[in-house]
Amino acid sequence: MNIFRFAGDMTHLLSIIVLLLKINATKSCAGVSLKTQELYLLVFVTRYLDLLYSYISLYNTFMKLFFICSSGCVIWYIREHKTVSQTYDSAQDTFRVLFLACPCMILALTVNHDFTVTEVLWTFSIYLEAVAILPQLVLLQRTKNVDTLTGNYVFLLGGYRALYLLNWIYRILTEPGYRQWIVWISGTIQTAIYCDFFYYYIKSWRNNERLSLPS
Amino acid sequence: PDDAPPKDEL
């Protein structure tokens, strides 16, 4: 594992901790998209099915379990927690997730490395992760004055993707024969989706203003 | 397509 991969994973971990802290400390999930969180849970469950039959390292196993449990925990807060659930604004969080999940499944059934259940589901999770942030970005755009922690959460998630790009470049340069086109192309699209957000996040930070995305 | 990719990343 190289430093970019590790930094990427830690940024991902930190983004989730920031999100959980925000929800727990403010007892509010204002500005957080339940749709995106549900898509992430679907991404993690379909990708980490290999927990049941293959072992890479204790590190990987721990991180996989953490990602599954933490997204389940966020969903539980938004749907079930007595006070937090009251702050969820379902009228704003209206993205049609089937418009994301169905094309990803069709693409996974068509473009994959092996036509087996686990390989297709793994490929589906790669495609779906690339677009799972969209309901969250749409919700931020509808929210005037995004709260700082929610903004930081999305910024860290985007940062994690950018670090993974560096990780792949490093691996291409150092590991002969290493290639994974499906992951690279999806990951590049995923990172590109954040460009616009990064621009406004950095601008608001430099001007010391609350983040708000133009609609 | 080509060989299955490594699944050592998260």
XYZ file of N, CA and C in Angstrom, chain A residues 6-205:
600
model
N -3.224 5.145 1.311
C -3.479 5.218 2.749
C -4.112 6.563 3.123
N -3.562 7.643 2.543
C -4.118 8.970 2.820
C -5.557 9.049 2.310
N -5.823 8.443 1.162
C -7.181 8.417 0.613
C -8.135 7.698 1.551
N -7.724 6.529 2.016
C -8.576 5.771 2.934
C -8.843 6.543 4.222
N -7.794 7.197 4.740
C -7.952 7.946 5.993
C -8.892 9.139 5.795
N -8.801 9.763 4.599
C -9.687 10.888 4.299
C -11.142 10.402 4.226
N -11.319 9.227 3.632
C -12.660 8.642 3.548
C -13.212 8.363 4.952
N -12.347 7.764 5.764
C -12.716 7.459 7.147
C -13.092 8.743 7.897
N -12.245 9.767 7.730
C -12.464 11.036 8.408
C -13.778 11.688 7.957
N -14.084 11.587 6.654
C -15.323 12.194 6.141
C -16.531 11.599 6.864
N -16.505 10.283 7.066
C -17.636 9.629 7.724
C -17.696 10.017 9.195
N -16.513 10.129 9.828
C -16.490 10.540 11.240
C -17.051 11.959 11.378
N -16.665 12.854 10.448
C -17.179 14.225 10.467
C -18.702 14.219 10.340
N -19.210 13.382 9.441
C -20.657 13.314 9.234
C -21.372 12.801 10.490
N -20.812 11.746 11.084
C -21.440 11.188 12.287
C -21.377 12.165 13.455
N -20.248 12.881 13.561
C -20.110 13.873 14.633
C -21.116 14.994 14.452
N -21.255 15.453 13.215
C -22.206 16.529 12.941
C -23.615 16.095 13.356
N -24.008 14.909 12.935
C -25.364 14.439 13.229
C -25.546 14.255 14.732
N -24.542 13.664 15.363
C -24.680 13.374 16.787
C -24.601 14.630 17.648
N -23.700 15.556 17.288
C -23.516 16.750 18.109
C -24.661 17.739 17.934
N -25.124 17.903 16.688
C -26.169 18.906 16.456
C -27.552 18.271 16.524
N -27.602 16.946 16.607
C -28.867 16.195 16.579
C -29.715 16.631 15.380
N -28.990 16.888 14.284
C -29.677 17.340 13.080
C -29.005 16.746 11.849
N -29.814 16.367 10.880
C -29.243 15.873 9.630
C -29.602 16.823 8.498
N -29.856 18.089 8.844
C -30.182 19.077 7.821
C -29.079 19.113 6.768
N -29.459 19.084 5.514
C -28.478 19.156 4.426
C -27.838 17.840 4.069
N -28.177 16.750 4.800
C -27.600 15.439 4.493
C -28.616 14.641 3.677
N -28.145 14.079 2.571
C -29.047 13.327 1.692
C -29.137 11.862 2.118
N -30.337 11.452 2.499
C -30.568 10.044 2.833
C -30.366 9.168 1.595
N -30.744 9.700 0.436
C -30.618 8.922 -0.806
C -29.156 8.549 -1.063
N -28.264 9.529 -0.923
C -26.840 9.248 -1.112
C -26.357 8.210 -0.107
N -26.784 8.329 1.145
C -26.341 7.377 2.175
C -26.846 5.968 1.863
N -28.066 5.873 1.369
C -28.600 4.552 1.017
C -27.847 3.965 -0.181
N -27.497 4.837 -1.128
C -26.707 4.357 -2.272
C -25.340 3.862 -1.799
N -24.723 4.588 -0.858
C -23.425 4.144 -0.352
C -23.540 2.796 0.357
N -24.594 2.615 1.118
C -24.758 1.319 1.789
C -24.861 0.207 0.736
N -25.628 0.473 -0.328
C -25.750 -0.510 -1.406
C -24.394 -0.757 -2.073
N -23.621 0.325 -2.273
C -22.274 0.199 -2.845
C -21.408 -0.704 -1.967
N -21.398 -0.439 -0.662
C -20.506 -1.192 0.226
C -20.935 -2.653 0.350
N -22.233 -2.877 0.442
C -22.698 -4.257 0.609
C -22.409 -5.080 -0.657
N -22.632 -4.504 -1.834
C -22.385 -5.271 -3.060
C -20.882 -5.423 -3.333
N -20.075 -4.459 -2.910
C -18.646 -4.571 -3.176
C -17.943 -5.489 -2.187
N -18.369 -5.450 -0.931
C -17.629 -6.174 0.093
C -18.208 -7.546 0.407
N -18.973 -8.097 -0.552
C -19.421 -9.486 -0.418
C -18.228 -10.413 -0.258
N -17.066 -9.968 -0.762
C -15.864 -10.808 -0.668
C -15.376 -10.981 0.777
N -15.968 -10.221 1.702
C -15.671 -10.462 3.118
C -15.974 -11.915 3.483
N -16.949 -12.483 2.770
C -17.402 -13.840 3.092
C -16.482 -14.931 2.537
N -15.670 -14.593 1.521
C -14.889 -15.685 0.925
C -13.423 -15.352 0.614
N -13.021 -14.084 0.803
C -11.594 -13.854 0.571
C -11.045 -12.921 1.636
N -9.750 -13.030 1.885
C -9.123 -12.219 2.920
C -7.883 -11.563 2.331
N -7.796 -10.243 2.441
C -6.618 -9.532 1.933
C -5.715 -9.158 3.099
N -6.291 -8.451 4.067
C -5.520 -8.045 5.246
C -6.494 -7.624 6.336
N -5.987 -7.562 7.551
C -6.815 -7.120 8.674
C -7.285 -5.690 8.425
N -6.365 -4.889 7.856
C -6.689 -3.492 7.535
C -7.904 -3.419 6.611
N -7.858 -4.186 5.488
C -8.965 -4.162 4.536
C -10.266 -4.628 5.179
N -10.172 -5.706 5.949
C -11.385 -6.243 6.581
C -11.993 -5.225 7.536
N -11.132 -4.583 8.345
C -11.632 -3.592 9.287
C -12.315 -2.437 8.552
N -11.654 -1.934 7.504
C -12.198 -0.782 6.779
C -13.525 -1.139 6.114
N -13.585 -2.330 5.525
C -14.832 -2.745 4.868
C -15.981 -2.785 5.874
N -15.706 -3.403 7.028
C -16.754 -3.485 8.048
C -17.135 -2.090 8.543
N -16.125 -1.225 8.686
C -16.408 0.136 9.149
C -17.316 0.867 8.162
N -17.017 0.758 6.863
C -17.809 1.478 5.868
C -19.250 0.971 5.833
N -19.424 -0.337 5.943
C -20.786 -0.881 5.938
C -21.543 -0.419 7.188
N -20.913 -0.577 8.355
C -21.592 -0.242 9.614
C -21.873 1.254 9.724
N -20.883 2.095 9.323
C -21.077 3.529 9.503
C -22.174 4.064 8.589
N -22.259 3.559 7.345
C -23.343 4.072 6.499
C -24.688 3.562 7.007
N -24.703 2.346 7.540
C -25.924 1.847 8.172
C -26.315 2.718 9.365
N -25.310 3.148 10.105
C -25.547 3.982 11.288
C -26.128 5.346 10.897
N -25.572 5.965 9.841
C -26.089 7.264 9.384
C -27.545 7.112 8.942
N -27.828 6.037 8.204
C -29.195 5.799 7.737
C -30.141 5.606 8.930
N -29.661 4.876 9.924
C -30.482 4.662 11.124
C -30.810 5.993 11.791
N -29.789 6.864 11.935
C -30.008 8.181 12.541
C -31.100 8.945 11.788
N -30.970 8.978 10.453
C -31.881 9.806 9.660
C -33.304 9.232 9.663
N -33.401 7.920 9.631
C -34.737 7.319 9.535
C -35.386 7.060 10.880
N -34.590 6.669 11.883
C -35.172 6.158 13.121
C -34.959 7.027 14.361
N -33.864 7.768 14.415
C -33.568 8.507 15.644
C -34.665 9.542 15.927
N -35.088 9.588 17.206
C -36.263 10.382 17.565
C -36.148 11.848 17.133
N -35.023 12.503 17.504
C -34.908 13.926 17.156
C -34.283 14.150 15.785
N -33.259 13.356 15.447
C -32.572 13.574 14.169
C -33.537 13.378 12.997
N -34.374 12.372 13.071
C -35.262 12.069 11.935
C -36.221 13.228 11.655
N -36.520 14.013 12.693
C -37.431 15.147 12.473
C -36.786 16.277 11.677
N -35.442 16.264 11.621
C -34.760 17.336 10.887
C -34.520 16.953 9.434
N -34.933 15.748 9.062
C -34.717 15.320 7.676
C -35.795 15.916 6.780
N -35.345 16.571 5.722
C -36.280 17.243 4.820
C -36.451 16.413 3.547
N -37.413 15.498 3.584
C -37.576 14.599 2.430
C -38.108 15.332 1.199
N -38.736 16.488 1.424
C -39.277 17.239 0.294
C -38.162 17.803 -0.604
N -36.975 18.020 -0.001
C -35.848 18.547 -0.789
C -35.003 17.425 -1.384
N -35.014 16.284 -0.707
C -34.141 15.169 -1.098
C -34.915 14.230 -2.022
N -35.131 14.692 -3.255
C -36.090 13.988 -4.120
C -35.442 13.267 -5.291
N -34.140 13.182 -5.294
C -33.450 12.556 -6.429
C -33.973 11.133 -6.648
N -34.236 10.779 -7.896
C -34.748 9.439 -8.189
C -33.584 8.467 -8.306
N -33.344 7.707 -7.238
C -32.141 6.864 -7.203
C -32.186 5.725 -8.227
N -33.397 5.326 -8.623
C -33.466 4.254 -9.628
C -32.878 4.701 -10.968
N -32.926 6.013 -11.219
C -32.316 6.534 -12.442
C -30.787 6.383 -12.407
N -30.238 6.212 -11.210
C -28.805 5.949 -11.101
C -28.538 4.445 -11.040
N -29.299 3.751 -10.180
C -29.016 2.334 -9.935
C -29.286 1.459 -11.166
N -30.385 1.721 -11.872
C -30.721 0.856 -13.017
C -29.677 0.934 -14.145
N -29.321 2.124 -14.607
C -28.283 2.161 -15.642
C -26.967 1.529 -15.178
N -26.624 1.713 -13.912
C -25.383 1.110 -13.401
C -25.465 -0.414 -13.456
N -26.627 -0.967 -13.117
C -26.783 -2.419 -13.166
C -26.717 -2.921 -14.614
N -27.365 -2.202 -15.521
C -27.324 -2.613 -16.935
C -25.877 -2.568 -17.449
N -25.171 -1.489 -17.070
C -23.775 -1.364 -17.495
C -22.911 -2.477 -16.887
N -23.186 -2.800 -15.620
C -22.406 -3.852 -14.947
C -22.660 -5.220 -15.591
N -23.888 -5.430 -16.059
C -24.207 -6.703 -16.729
C -23.559 -6.770 -18.107
N -23.275 -5.606 -18.689
C -22.722 -5.551 -20.042
C -21.196 -5.478 -20.031
N -20.672 -4.522 -19.253
C -19.221 -4.330 -19.208
C -18.691 -4.821 -17.869
N -18.096 -6.013 -17.869
C -17.524 -6.570 -16.638
C -16.377 -7.492 -17.022
N -15.690 -8.006 -16.006
C -14.551 -8.880 -16.292
C -14.954 -10.338 -16.343
N -16.067 -10.650 -15.708
C -16.447 -12.044 -15.572
C -17.938 -12.068 -15.302
N -18.685 -12.887 -16.022
C -20.133 -12.865 -15.838
C -20.543 -13.814 -14.708
N -20.163 -13.417 -13.483
C -20.582 -14.193 -12.310
C -21.293 -13.219 -11.369
N -22.071 -13.770 -10.440
C -22.865 -12.921 -9.542
C -21.972 -11.935 -8.789
N -20.905 -12.443 -8.173
C -20.079 -11.563 -7.347
C -19.330 -10.524 -8.192
N -18.860 -10.941 -9.365
C -18.111 -10.004 -10.212
C -19.036 -8.914 -10.754
N -20.252 -9.287 -11.154
C -21.202 -8.290 -11.663
C -21.593 -7.328 -10.540
N -21.836 -7.848 -9.351
C -22.205 -6.975 -8.226
C -21.038 -6.052 -7.850
N -19.824 -6.594 -7.895
C -18.651 -5.764 -7.608
C -18.551 -4.629 -8.639
N -18.724 -4.978 -9.924
C -18.654 -3.972 -10.987
C -19.770 -2.937 -10.824
N -20.962 -3.415 -10.482
C -22.098 -2.521 -10.209
C -21.728 -1.518 -9.119
N -21.065 -1.997 -8.056
C -20.710 -1.110 -6.946
C -19.710 -0.044 -7.381
N -18.818 -0.409 -8.297
C -17.841 0.573 -8.806
C -18.562 1.669 -9.605
N -19.489 1.254 -10.480
C -20.240 2.235 -11.280
C -21.125 3.101 -10.400
N -21.794 2.444 -9.435
C -22.736 3.191 -8.596
C -22.009 4.185 -7.691
N -20.835 3.798 -7.188
C -20.106 4.726 -6.321
C -19.762 6.008 -7.068
N -19.495 5.866 -8.381
C -19.102 7.036 -9.167
C -20.182 8.116 -9.169
N -21.443 7.714 -9.063
C -22.539 8.695 -9.173
C -23.349 8.856 -7.889
N -22.994 8.092 -6.841
C -23.813 8.081 -5.624
C -23.857 9.437 -4.910
N -22.890 10.306 -5.177
C -22.851 11.605 -4.494
C -23.865 12.591 -5.104
N -24.378 12.280 -6.284
C -25.239 13.253 -6.985
C -26.454 13.720 -6.160
N -27.224 12.824 -5.503
C -28.342 13.338 -4.688
C -27.868 14.316 -3.615
N -26.673 14.044 -3.035
C -26.135 14.943 -2.011
C -25.768 16.303 -2.607
N -25.168 16.294 -3.786
C -24.779 17.566 -4.421
C -26.014 18.372 -4.820
N -27.052 17.681 -5.300
C -28.286 18.377 -5.668
C -28.920 18.989 -4.426
N -28.897 18.232 -3.313
C -29.476 18.752 -2.066
C -28.698 19.974 -1.579
N -27.364 19.941 -1.680
C -26.550 21.096 -1.258
C -26.880 22.316 -2.100
N -27.119 22.068 -3.384
C -27.423 23.172 -4.278
C -28.755 23.834 -3.888
N -29.675 23.015 -3.379
C -30.982 23.550 -2.985
C -30.932 24.222 -1.623
N -29.883 23.904 -0.832
C -29.786 24.452 0.514
C -29.031 25.765 0.454
N -29.650 26.826 0.915
C -28.925 28.089 1.015
C -28.060 28.016 2.267
N -26.835 28.522 2.205
C -25.916 28.456 3.348
C -25.747 27.045 3.911
N -24.985 26.261 3.206
C -24.672 24.904 3.625
C -23.899 24.966 4.947
N -24.252 24.117 5.923
C -23.510 24.224 7.183
C -22.105 23.645 7.012
N -21.175 24.209 7.796
C -19.747 23.962 7.589
C -19.405 22.474 7.588
N -19.974 21.728 8.543
C -19.603 20.318 8.657
C -20.091 19.502 7.464
N -21.274 19.820 6.960
C -21.773 19.105 5.786
C -20.878 19.409 4.583
N -20.484 20.678 4.456
C -19.554 21.067 3.400
C -18.235 20.325 3.529
N -17.721 20.241 4.766
C -16.460 19.526 5.000
C -16.597 18.044 4.659
N -17.726 17.472 5.005
C -17.973 16.050 4.692
C -17.830 15.800 3.190
N -18.492 16.616 2.385
C -18.449 16.417 0.934
C -17.047 16.710 0.397
N -16.394 17.737 0.971
C -15.030 18.065 0.533
C -14.074 16.897 0.811
N -14.193 16.286 1.990
C -13.325 15.150 2.333
C -13.616 13.943 1.433
N -14.881 13.724 1.127
C -15.231 12.617 0.227
C -14.596 12.812 -1.145
N -14.637 14.057 -1.628
C -14.017 14.356 -2.921
C -12.504 14.222 -2.838
N -11.944 14.644 -1.697
C -10.499 14.548 -1.488
C -10.036 13.102 -1.513
N -10.825 12.235 -0.921
C -10.506 10.804 -0.925
C -10.419 10.290 -2.362
N -11.333 10.720 -3.206
C -11.288 10.272 -4.601
C -10.052 10.813 -5.319
N -9.729 12.074 -5.069
C -8.559 12.670 -5.726
C -7.289 11.921 -5.312
N -7.198 11.528 -4.030
C -6.021 10.779 -3.566
C -5.962 9.390 -4.200
N -7.122 8.806 -4.463
C -7.113 7.506 -5.143
C -6.577 7.632 -6.571
N -6.859 8.755 -7.223
C -6.288 8.972 -8.562
C -4.757 8.966 -8.479
N -4.219 9.664 -7.478
C -2.761 9.692 -7.310
C -2.229 8.288 -7.010
N -2.973 7.535 -6.206
C -2.613 6.158 -5.881
C -2.501 5.307 -7.154
N -3.462 5.485 -8.081
C -3.419 4.690 -9.313
C -2.233 5.084 -10.182
N -1.965 6.410 -10.257
C -0.814 6.857 -11.053
C 0.468 6.259 -10.465
N 0.568 6.286 -9.134
C 1.740 5.708 -8.473
C 1.866 4.219 -8.781
N 0.745 3.503 -8.735
C 0.780 2.062 -8.995
C 1.130 1.757 -10.456
N 0.612 2.588 -11.368
C 0.942 2.385 -12.789
C 2.454 2.512 -12.992
N 3.041 3.481 -12.282
C 4.473 3.726 -12.453
C 5.341 2.682 -11.755
N 4.809 2.055 -10.708
C 5.672 1.174 -9.910
C 5.347 -0.315 -10.026
N 4.133 -0.667 -10.503
C 3.775 -2.091 -10.568
C 3.626 -2.533 -12.019
N 4.576 -3.296 -12.536
C 4.461 -3.737 -13.925
C 3.212 -4.611 -14.098
N 2.487 -4.401 -15.186
C 1.320 -5.232 -15.469
C 0.071 -4.845 -14.715
N 0.161 -3.819 -13.865
C -1.016 -3.399 -13.097
C -1.963 -2.588 -13.977
N -3.197 -3.045 -14.092
C -4.208 -2.235 -14.777
C -5.589 -2.652 -14.321
N -6.488 -1.682 -14.235
C -7.890 -1.954 -13.903
C -8.737 -0.836 -14.507
N -9.049 -1.023 -15.781
C -9.700 0.033 -16.552
C -11.063 0.444 -16.006
N -11.870 -0.529 -15.597
C -13.222 -0.207 -15.095
C -13.112 0.732 -13.887
N -12.197 0.399 -12.986
C -12.011 1.202 -11.774
C -11.452 2.585 -12.125
N -10.493 2.624 -13.034
C -9.883 3.916 -13.388
C -10.885 4.866 -14.029
N -11.625 4.356 -15.006
C -12.564 5.237 -15.728
C -13.671 5.714 -14.783
N -14.250 4.773 -14.016
C -15.312 5.164 -13.075
C -14.786 6.152 -12.046
N -13.577 5.886 -11.540
C -12.993 6.753 -10.514
C -12.695 8.141 -11.044
N -12.292 8.225 -12.303
C -12.013 9.538 -12.890
C -13.312 10.329 -13.045
N -14.376 9.649 -13.490
C -15.682 10.320 -13.600
C -16.138 10.776 -12.217
N -15.986 9.877 -11.242
C -16.400 10.192 -9.867
C -15.698 11.443 -9.354
N -14.400 11.536 -9.601
C -13.650 12.701 -9.123
C -14.076 13.958 -9.881
N -14.326 13.808 -11.186
C -14.702 14.965 -12.002
C -16.018 15.574 -11.519
N -16.910 14.730 -10.992
C -18.207 15.224 -10.507
C -18.020 16.247 -9.378
N -16.906 16.133 -8.644
C -16.661 17.037 -7.523
C -16.046 18.378 -7.922
N -15.574 18.493 -9.173
C -14.814 19.688 -9.563
C -15.544 20.982 -9.252
N -16.803 21.030 -9.658
C -17.618 22.208 -9.454
C -17.741 22.530 -7.955
N -17.999 21.480 -7.159
C -18.119 21.659 -5.715
C -16.817 22.199 -5.120
N -15.685 21.604 -5.538
C -14.378 22.043 -5.043
C -14.181 23.535 -5.300
N -14.549 23.962 -6.495
C -14.378 25.359 -6.880
C -15.103 26.283 -5.902
N -16.378 25.983 -5.609
C -17.160 26.857 -4.722
C -16.749 26.704 -3.262
N -16.319 25.488 -2.889
C -15.879 25.254 -1.511
C -14.631 26.089 -1.216
N -13.657 26.031 -2.134
C -12.403 26.753 -1.919
C -12.646 28.264 -1.986
N -13.523 28.685 -2.897
C -13.842 30.099 -3.017
C -14.469 30.628 -1.722
N -15.416 29.890 -1.173
C -16.078 30.353 0.054
C -15.098 30.341 1.230
N -14.187 29.366 1.222
C -13.207 29.279 2.290
C -12.239 30.462 2.232
